[in-house]
Amino acid sequence: MLTEYRHFVRAETELLAEFLSGEEWPFHSTGSPERELVRRHVAEGHYDSDSVRTFWIMIEGKRAGLIRLFDIDDGTPLFDLRVARAYRGLGVGRHAVRWLTKYLFTALPAISRIEGTTRQDNHAMRRVFRLCGYTKEAHYREAWPGCDGILYDGVGYAILRRDWATGTLTMPEWDDEHAGL
Ligand SMILES: CC(C)(COP(=O)(O)OP(=O)(O)OC[C@H]1O[C@@H](n2cnc3c(N)ncnc32)[C@H](O)[C@@H]1OP(=O)(O)O)[C@@H](O)C(=O)NCCC(=O)NCCS
């Protein structure tokens, strides 16, 4: 599959509104957003600003997904990834995470880590994190409001620049609550 990543520009607001409102996003608190909400977010700089960059995932010339990089001026960038239902399970998600990881570490030489969070029961996204060298390093109990009103657990993953550069995986020091703490 020919996969390209194309910078989102504001002239594509209607295409973005169509993409986001035309799909169900069950693991996002906002679910399927109204077109008007997307337009307002674009106008407010939610998709492009000093701290945010957004890219279309283009498969064979078609808009198959979206990557939103945010907090990129804050030391540790985060990202949101959405693949349209018709393209899920084909390796698009892992290709996108490998691409954005290389993109961020190359474009921002000062950063030493990249983070991503997801809902605990988003097994596909968690699998993608693992396949792309990200390590679970946080668990947030009842921190992720679902669009069904339920409070789900959230999980945080991150990759270190040195692990990315060497292909290794440094695990967090989980067992550090020794006697006396
Ligand atoms: C999560 C998402 C980005 C993954 O993208 P994708 O293109 O489907 O991912 P890939 O095809 O690269 O890989 C998916 C992996 O998850 C696995 N997987 C899929 N559904 C799964 C499930 N329910 N349980 C366990 N593993 C699952 C696949 O088998 C595959 O792993 P494998 O290659 O070892 O078999 C995509 O499903 C999506 O956009 N979902 C909706 C939006 C979303 O939840 N985004 C996350 C933001 S927090």
PDB file of C-alpha atoms and ligand atoms in Angstrom:
ATOM      1  CA  MET A   1       0.000   0.000   0.000  1.00  0.00           C
ATOM      2  CA  LEU A   2       1.332   3.392  -0.962  1.00  0.00           C
ATOM      3  CA  THR A   3       1.220   5.375   2.315  1.00  0.00           C
ATOM      4  CA  GLU A   4       1.949   9.080   2.546  1.00  0.00           C
ATOM      5  CA  TYR A   5       1.630  11.630   5.328  1.00  0.00           C
ATOM      6  CA  ARG A   6       0.338  15.023   4.274  1.00  0.00           C
ATOM      7  CA  HIS A   7       0.263  18.147   6.409  1.00  0.00           C
ATOM      8  CA  PHE A   8      -3.295  19.264   7.202  1.00  0.00           C
ATOM      9  CA  VAL A   9      -4.044  22.861   6.130  1.00  0.00           C
ATOM     10  CA  ARG A  10      -7.044  24.937   7.186  1.00  0.00           C
ATOM     11  CA  ALA A  11      -8.373  25.022   3.632  1.00  0.00           C
ATOM     12  CA  GLU A  12      -9.205  21.327   4.270  1.00  0.00           C
ATOM     13  CA  THR A  13     -11.550  22.108   7.179  1.00  0.00           C
ATOM     14  CA  GLU A  14     -14.610  20.646   5.430  1.00  0.00           C
ATOM     15  CA  LEU A  15     -12.725  17.467   4.541  1.00  0.00           C
ATOM     16  CA  LEU A  16     -11.675  17.136   8.179  1.00  0.00           C
ATOM     17  CA  ALA A  17     -15.236  17.749   9.407  1.00  0.00           C
ATOM     18  CA  GLU A  18     -16.469  15.074   6.997  1.00  0.00           C
ATOM     19  CA  PHE A  19     -13.770  12.613   8.057  1.00  0.00           C
ATOM     20  CA  LEU A  20     -14.289  13.026  11.812  1.00  0.00           C
ATOM     21  CA  SER A  21     -18.083  13.254  11.826  1.00  0.00           C
ATOM     22  CA  GLY A  22     -18.469  10.419   9.328  1.00  0.00           C
ATOM     23  CA  GLU A  23     -16.976   7.734  11.604  1.00  0.00           C
ATOM     24  CA  GLU A  24     -17.648   6.352  15.062  1.00  0.00           C
ATOM     25  CA  TRP A  25     -14.732   6.895  17.464  1.00  0.00           C
ATOM     26  CA  PRO A  26     -15.826   4.795  20.456  1.00  0.00           C
ATOM     27  CA  PHE A  27     -12.589   5.231  22.403  1.00  0.00           C
ATOM     28  CA  HIS A  28     -12.650   9.021  22.187  1.00  0.00           C
ATOM     29  CA  SER A  29     -14.660  10.873  24.818  1.00  0.00           C
ATOM     30  CA  THR A  30     -16.238  13.056  22.121  1.00  0.00           C
ATOM     31  CA  GLY A  31     -17.412  10.045  20.070  1.00  0.00           C
ATOM     32  CA  SER A  32     -18.417  11.179  16.589  1.00  0.00           C
ATOM     33  CA  PRO A  33     -18.183  14.996  16.658  1.00  0.00           C
ATOM     34  CA  GLU A  34     -20.628  17.354  14.964  1.00  0.00           C
ATOM     35  CA  ARG A  35     -19.216  19.117  11.890  1.00  0.00           C
ATOM     36  CA  GLU A  36     -19.697  22.486  13.555  1.00  0.00           C
ATOM     37  CA  LEU A  37     -17.555  21.428  16.519  1.00  0.00           C
ATOM     38  CA  VAL A  38     -14.744  20.386  14.160  1.00  0.00           C
ATOM     39  CA  ARG A  39     -14.957  23.727  12.336  1.00  0.00           C
ATOM     40  CA  ARG A  40     -14.734  25.589  15.649  1.00  0.00           C
ATOM     41  CA  HIS A  41     -11.764  23.520  16.778  1.00  0.00           C
ATOM     42  CA  VAL A  42      -9.952  24.220  13.506  1.00  0.00           C
ATOM     43  CA  ALA A  43     -10.590  27.962  13.882  1.00  0.00           C
ATOM     44  CA  GLU A  44      -9.252  27.803  17.466  1.00  0.00           C
ATOM     45  CA  GLY A  45      -5.985  26.204  16.349  1.00  0.00           C
ATOM     46  CA  HIS A  46      -6.732  22.730  17.695  1.00  0.00           C
ATOM     47  CA  TYR A  47      -5.171  21.157  14.572  1.00  0.00           C
ATOM     48  CA  ASP A  48      -2.392  23.602  13.744  1.00  0.00           C
ATOM     49  CA  SER A  49      -0.612  26.078  15.984  1.00  0.00           C
ATOM     50  CA  ASP A  50       2.835  26.516  17.525  1.00  0.00           C
ATOM     51  CA  SER A  51       2.189  23.444  19.660  1.00  0.00           C
ATOM     52  CA  VAL A  52       0.120  21.292  17.270  1.00  0.00           C
ATOM     53  CA  ARG A  53       0.712  19.686  13.859  1.00  0.00           C
ATOM     54  CA  THR A  54      -1.778  17.464  12.072  1.00  0.00           C
ATOM     55  CA  PHE A  55      -1.195  15.033   9.216  1.00  0.00           C
ATOM     56  CA  TRP A  56      -3.489  13.054   6.973  1.00  0.00           C
ATOM     57  CA  ILE A  57      -2.627   9.416   6.474  1.00  0.00           C
ATOM     58  CA  MET A  58      -3.038   8.976   2.719  1.00  0.00           C
ATOM     59  CA  ILE A  59      -3.406   5.428   1.365  1.00  0.00           C
ATOM     60  CA  GLU A  60      -3.311   5.143  -2.405  1.00  0.00           C
ATOM     61  CA  GLY A  61      -4.326   8.827  -2.550  1.00  0.00           C
ATOM     62  CA  LYS A  62      -7.322   8.450  -0.183  1.00  0.00           C
ATOM     63  CA  ARG A  63      -7.713   9.972   3.306  1.00  0.00           C
ATOM     64  CA  ALA A  64      -7.440   6.900   5.526  1.00  0.00           C
ATOM     65  CA  GLY A  65      -6.557   8.431   8.860  1.00  0.00           C
ATOM     66  CA  LEU A  66      -5.355  11.338  10.880  1.00  0.00           C
ATOM     67  CA  ILE A  67      -2.391  11.993  13.175  1.00  0.00           C
ATOM     68  CA  ARG A  68      -2.557  14.935  15.553  1.00  0.00           C
ATOM     69  CA  LEU A  69       0.715  15.792  17.285  1.00  0.00           C
ATOM     70  CA  PHE A  70       0.311  18.121  20.242  1.00  0.00           C
ATOM     71  CA  ASP A  71       2.343  19.687  23.073  1.00  0.00           C
ATOM     72  CA  ILE A  72       5.220  19.684  20.601  1.00  0.00           C
ATOM     73  CA  ASP A  73       6.646  22.857  22.164  1.00  0.00           C
ATOM     74  CA  ASP A  74       6.409  21.456  25.671  1.00  0.00           C
ATOM     75  CA  GLY A  75       9.341  19.026  25.918  1.00  0.00           C
ATOM     76  CA  THR A  76       7.298  15.844  25.568  1.00  0.00           C
ATOM     77  CA  PRO A  77       4.981  15.668  22.543  1.00  0.00           C
ATOM     78  CA  LEU A  78       1.846  13.539  22.609  1.00  0.00           C
ATOM     79  CA  PHE A  79      -0.242  12.224  19.740  1.00  0.00           C
ATOM     80  CA  ASP A  80      -3.726  11.178  18.762  1.00  0.00           C
ATOM     81  CA  LEU A  81      -4.175   8.631  15.987  1.00  0.00           C
ATOM     82  CA  ARG A  82      -7.336   7.755  14.096  1.00  0.00           C
ATOM     83  CA  VAL A  83      -7.634   5.244  11.282  1.00  0.00           C
ATOM     84  CA  ALA A  84     -10.914   5.070   9.344  1.00  0.00           C
ATOM     85  CA  ARG A  85     -12.777   1.809   9.936  1.00  0.00           C
ATOM     86  CA  ALA A  86     -12.272   0.607   6.345  1.00  0.00           C
ATOM     87  CA  TYR A  87      -8.482   0.714   6.808  1.00  0.00           C
ATOM     88  CA  ARG A  88      -8.132  -0.801  10.301  1.00  0.00           C
ATOM     89  CA  GLY A  89      -6.285  -4.055  10.871  1.00  0.00           C
ATOM     90  CA  LEU A  90      -4.097  -3.592   7.779  1.00  0.00           C
ATOM     91  CA  GLY A  91      -0.975  -2.278   9.507  1.00  0.00           C
ATOM     92  CA  VAL A  92      -1.825   1.397   8.942  1.00  0.00           C
ATOM     93  CA  GLY A  93      -1.744   2.234  12.672  1.00  0.00           C
ATOM     94  CA  ARG A  94       1.697   0.776  13.282  1.00  0.00           C
ATOM     95  CA  HIS A  95       3.107   2.350  10.101  1.00  0.00           C
ATOM     96  CA  ALA A  96       1.749   5.711  11.301  1.00  0.00           C
ATOM     97  CA  VAL A  97       3.205   5.419  14.813  1.00  0.00           C
ATOM     98  CA  ARG A  98       6.614   4.414  13.443  1.00  0.00           C
ATOM     99  CA  TRP A  99       6.442   7.360  11.027  1.00  0.00           C
ATOM    100  CA  LEU A 100       5.408   9.947  13.625  1.00  0.00           C
ATOM    101  CA  THR A 101       8.026   8.704  16.095  1.00  0.00           C
ATOM    102  CA  LYS A 102      10.797   9.173  13.534  1.00  0.00           C
ATOM    103  CA  TYR A 103       9.294  12.484  12.433  1.00  0.00           C
ATOM    104  CA  LEU A 104       9.205  13.912  15.977  1.00  0.00           C
ATOM    105  CA  PHE A 105      12.649  12.681  17.048  1.00  0.00           C
ATOM    106  CA  THR A 106      14.120  14.077  13.821  1.00  0.00           C
ATOM    107  CA  ALA A 107      12.247  17.404  13.739  1.00  0.00           C
ATOM    108  CA  LEU A 108      12.716  18.085  17.465  1.00  0.00           C
ATOM    109  CA  PRO A 109      16.313  17.183  18.389  1.00  0.00           C
ATOM    110  CA  ALA A 110      15.876  18.394  21.995  1.00  0.00           C
ATOM    111  CA  ILE A 111      13.103  15.970  22.990  1.00  0.00           C
ATOM    112  CA  SER A 112      13.995  12.735  24.723  1.00  0.00           C
ATOM    113  CA  ARG A 113      10.557  11.111  24.851  1.00  0.00           C
ATOM    114  CA  ILE A 114       7.151  10.890  23.145  1.00  0.00           C
ATOM    115  CA  GLU A 115       3.967   9.940  24.974  1.00  0.00           C
ATOM    116  CA  GLY A 116       0.599   8.516  24.066  1.00  0.00           C
ATOM    117  CA  THR A 117      -2.437   7.646  26.144  1.00  0.00           C
ATOM    118  CA  THR A 118      -5.433   5.486  25.423  1.00  0.00           C
ATOM    119  CA  ARG A 119      -8.334   3.756  27.112  1.00  0.00           C
ATOM    120  CA  GLN A 120      -7.402   0.556  28.922  1.00  0.00           C
ATOM    121  CA  ASP A 121      -9.762  -1.531  26.787  1.00  0.00           C
ATOM    122  CA  ASN A 122      -8.452  -0.135  23.475  1.00  0.00           C
ATOM    123  CA  HIS A 123      -6.548  -3.340  22.748  1.00  0.00           C
ATOM    124  CA  ALA A 124      -5.747  -2.476  19.130  1.00  0.00           C
ATOM    125  CA  MET A 125      -4.072   0.804  20.113  1.00  0.00           C
ATOM    126  CA  ARG A 126      -2.202  -0.840  22.974  1.00  0.00           C
ATOM    127  CA  ARG A 127      -0.957  -3.517  20.581  1.00  0.00           C
ATOM    128  CA  VAL A 128       0.223  -0.790  18.189  1.00  0.00           C
ATOM    129  CA  PHE A 129       2.106   0.951  21.021  1.00  0.00           C
ATOM    130  CA  ARG A 130       3.852  -2.304  21.880  1.00  0.00           C
ATOM    131  CA  LEU A 131       4.652  -3.137  18.251  1.00  0.00           C
ATOM    132  CA  CYS A 132       6.246   0.309  17.853  1.00  0.00           C
ATOM    133  CA  GLY A 133       8.563   0.146  20.871  1.00  0.00           C
ATOM    134  CA  TYR A 134       6.431   2.104  23.342  1.00  0.00           C
ATOM    135  CA  THR A 135       6.329   0.959  26.974  1.00  0.00           C
ATOM    136  CA  LYS A 136       3.437   1.230  29.387  1.00  0.00           C
ATOM    137  CA  GLU A 137       4.477   3.603  32.135  1.00  0.00           C
ATOM    138  CA  ALA A 138       1.211   4.892  33.629  1.00  0.00           C
ATOM    139  CA  HIS A 139      -2.203   3.629  34.678  1.00  0.00           C
ATOM    140  CA  TYR A 140      -4.934   6.143  35.479  1.00  0.00           C
ATOM    141  CA  ARG A 141      -7.886   4.626  37.309  1.00  0.00           C
ATOM    142  CA  GLU A 142     -11.340   5.899  36.259  1.00  0.00           C
ATOM    143  CA  ALA A 143      -9.710   8.810  34.438  1.00  0.00           C
ATOM    144  CA  TRP A 144     -11.134   8.372  30.920  1.00  0.00           C
ATOM    145  CA  PRO A 145     -14.766   9.455  30.483  1.00  0.00           C
ATOM    146  CA  GLY A 146     -16.393   7.324  27.792  1.00  0.00           C
ATOM    147  CA  CYS A 147     -19.047   8.759  25.464  1.00  0.00           C
ATOM    148  CA  ASP A 148     -21.396   6.263  27.220  1.00  0.00           C
ATOM    149  CA  GLY A 149     -20.946   8.064  30.561  1.00  0.00           C
ATOM    150  CA  ILE A 150     -18.751   5.324  32.076  1.00  0.00           C
ATOM    151  CA  LEU A 151     -15.401   6.258  33.645  1.00  0.00           C
ATOM    152  CA  TYR A 152     -12.801   3.896  32.158  1.00  0.00           C
ATOM    153  CA  ASP A 153      -9.218   3.414  33.202  1.00  0.00           C
ATOM    154  CA  GLY A 154      -6.623   5.104  30.996  1.00  0.00           C
ATOM    155  CA  VAL A 155      -3.098   3.883  30.239  1.00  0.00           C
ATOM    156  CA  GLY A 156      -0.018   5.880  29.299  1.00  0.00           C
ATOM    157  CA  TYR A 157       2.759   4.688  26.992  1.00  0.00           C
ATOM    158  CA  ALA A 158       6.018   6.369  26.018  1.00  0.00           C
ATOM    159  CA  ILE A 159       9.154   5.801  23.978  1.00  0.00           C
ATOM    160  CA  LEU A 160      12.596   7.143  24.880  1.00  0.00           C
ATOM    161  CA  ARG A 161      14.846   8.570  22.188  1.00  0.00           C
ATOM    162  CA  ARG A 162      17.705   6.290  23.231  1.00  0.00           C
ATOM    163  CA  ASP A 163      15.453   3.198  23.029  1.00  0.00           C
ATOM    164  CA  TRP A 164      14.222   4.305  19.594  1.00  0.00           C
ATOM    165  CA  ALA A 165      17.798   4.880  18.400  1.00  0.00           C
ATOM    166  CA  THR A 166      19.085   1.522  19.649  1.00  0.00           C
ATOM    167  CA  GLY A 167      15.999  -0.646  19.257  1.00  0.00           C
ATOM    168  CA  THR A 168      15.936  -1.472  22.958  1.00  0.00           C
ATOM    169  CA  LEU A 169      13.166  -1.249  25.550  1.00  0.00           C
ATOM    170  CA  THR A 170      13.868   0.302  28.958  1.00  0.00           C
ATOM    171  CA  MET A 171      11.218  -0.737  31.454  1.00  0.00           C
ATOM    172  CA  PRO A 172      10.059   1.674  34.189  1.00  0.00           C
ATOM    173  CA  GLU A 173      11.255   0.872  37.707  1.00  0.00           C
ATOM    174  CA  TRP A 174       7.911  -0.399  38.958  1.00  0.00           C
ATOM    175  CA  ASP A 175       9.105  -2.219  42.059  1.00  0.00           C
ATOM    176  CA  ASP A 176      10.481   0.852  43.821  1.00  0.00           C
ATOM    177  CA  GLU A 177       8.223   1.131  46.870  1.00  0.00           C
ATOM    178  CA  HIS A 178      10.670  -0.310  49.345  1.00  0.00           C
ATOM    179  CA  ALA A 179      10.110  -0.494  53.104  1.00  0.00           C
ATOM    180  CA  GLY A 180      10.163   2.960  54.617  1.00  0.00           C
ATOM    181  CA  LEU A 181       8.163   4.662  51.887  1.00  0.00           C
TER     182      LEU A 181
HETATM  183  C1  LIG B   1      -6.244   1.897  17.241  1.00  0.00           C
HETATM  184  C2  LIG B   1      -5.972   2.071  15.743  1.00  0.00           C
HETATM  185  C3  LIG B   1      -5.265   3.399  15.511  1.00  0.00           C
HETATM  186  C4  LIG B   1      -5.068   0.925  15.276  1.00  0.00           C
HETATM  187  O1  LIG B   1      -4.824   1.115  13.888  1.00  0.00           O
HETATM  188  P1  LIG B   1      -4.803  -0.149  12.884  1.00  0.00           P
HETATM  189  O2  LIG B   1      -4.431   0.353  11.555  1.00  0.00           O
HETATM  190  O3  LIG B   1      -6.073  -0.904  13.013  1.00  0.00           O
HETATM  191  O4  LIG B   1      -3.587  -0.972  13.549  1.00  0.00           O
HETATM  192  P2  LIG B   1      -2.674  -2.114  12.882  1.00  0.00           P
HETATM  193  O5  LIG B   1      -3.413  -2.800  11.790  1.00  0.00           O
HETATM  194  O6  LIG B   1      -1.347  -1.524  12.558  1.00  0.00           O
HETATM  195  O7  LIG B   1      -2.415  -3.089  14.123  1.00  0.00           O
HETATM  196  C5  LIG B   1      -3.460  -3.454  14.957  1.00  0.00           C
HETATM  197  C6  LIG B   1      -2.954  -4.550  15.874  1.00  0.00           C
HETATM  198  O8  LIG B   1      -3.888  -4.675  16.927  1.00  0.00           O
HETATM  199  C7  LIG B   1      -4.407  -5.974  16.911  1.00  0.00           C
HETATM  200  N1  LIG B   1      -5.790  -5.879  17.330  1.00  0.00           N
HETATM  201  C8  LIG B   1      -6.819  -5.334  16.689  1.00  0.00           C
HETATM  202  N2  LIG B   1      -7.944  -5.432  17.417  1.00  0.00           N
HETATM  203  C9  LIG B   1      -7.579  -6.043  18.561  1.00  0.00           C
HETATM  204  C10 LIG B   1      -8.271  -6.457  19.722  1.00  0.00           C
HETATM  205  N3  LIG B   1      -9.573  -6.201  19.862  1.00  0.00           N
HETATM  206  N4  LIG B   1      -7.571  -7.081  20.699  1.00  0.00           N
HETATM  207  C11 LIG B   1      -6.261  -7.315  20.579  1.00  0.00           C
HETATM  208  N5  LIG B   1      -5.528  -6.945  19.485  1.00  0.00           N
HETATM  209  C12 LIG B   1      -6.198  -6.336  18.500  1.00  0.00           C
HETATM  210  C13 LIG B   1      -4.260  -6.469  15.492  1.00  0.00           C
HETATM  211  O9  LIG B   1      -4.303  -7.871  15.431  1.00  0.00           O
HETATM  212  C14 LIG B   1      -2.888  -5.888  15.167  1.00  0.00           C
HETATM  213  O10 LIG B   1      -1.848  -6.618  15.776  1.00  0.00           O
HETATM  214  P3  LIG B   1      -1.024  -7.789  14.959  1.00  0.00           P
HETATM  215  O11 LIG B   1      -0.463  -7.131  13.737  1.00  0.00           O
HETATM  216  O12 LIG B   1       0.017  -8.257  15.924  1.00  0.00           O
HETATM  217  O13 LIG B   1      -2.039  -8.831  14.609  1.00  0.00           O
HETATM  218  C15 LIG B   1      -7.296   2.017  14.924  1.00  0.00           C
HETATM  219  O14 LIG B   1      -7.949   0.823  15.218  1.00  0.00           O
HETATM  220  C16 LIG B   1      -8.221   3.192  15.201  1.00  0.00           C
HETATM  221  O15 LIG B   1      -8.061   4.248  14.621  1.00  0.00           O
HETATM  222  N6  LIG B   1      -9.190   2.995  16.105  1.00  0.00           N
HETATM  223  C17 LIG B   1     -10.154   4.052  16.430  1.00  0.00           C
HETATM  224  C18 LIG B   1      -9.476   5.293  16.995  1.00  0.00           C
HETATM  225  C19 LIG B   1      -8.641   4.969  18.194  1.00  0.00           C
HETATM  226  O16 LIG B   1      -9.032   4.196  19.061  1.00  0.00           O
HETATM  227  N7  LIG B   1      -7.461   5.586  18.258  1.00  0.00           N
HETATM  228  C20 LIG B   1      -6.584   5.500  19.385  1.00  0.00           C
HETATM  229  C21 LIG B   1      -6.530   6.855  20.037  1.00  0.00           C
HETATM  230  S1  LIG B   1      -6.381   6.809  21.753  1.00  0.00           S
END
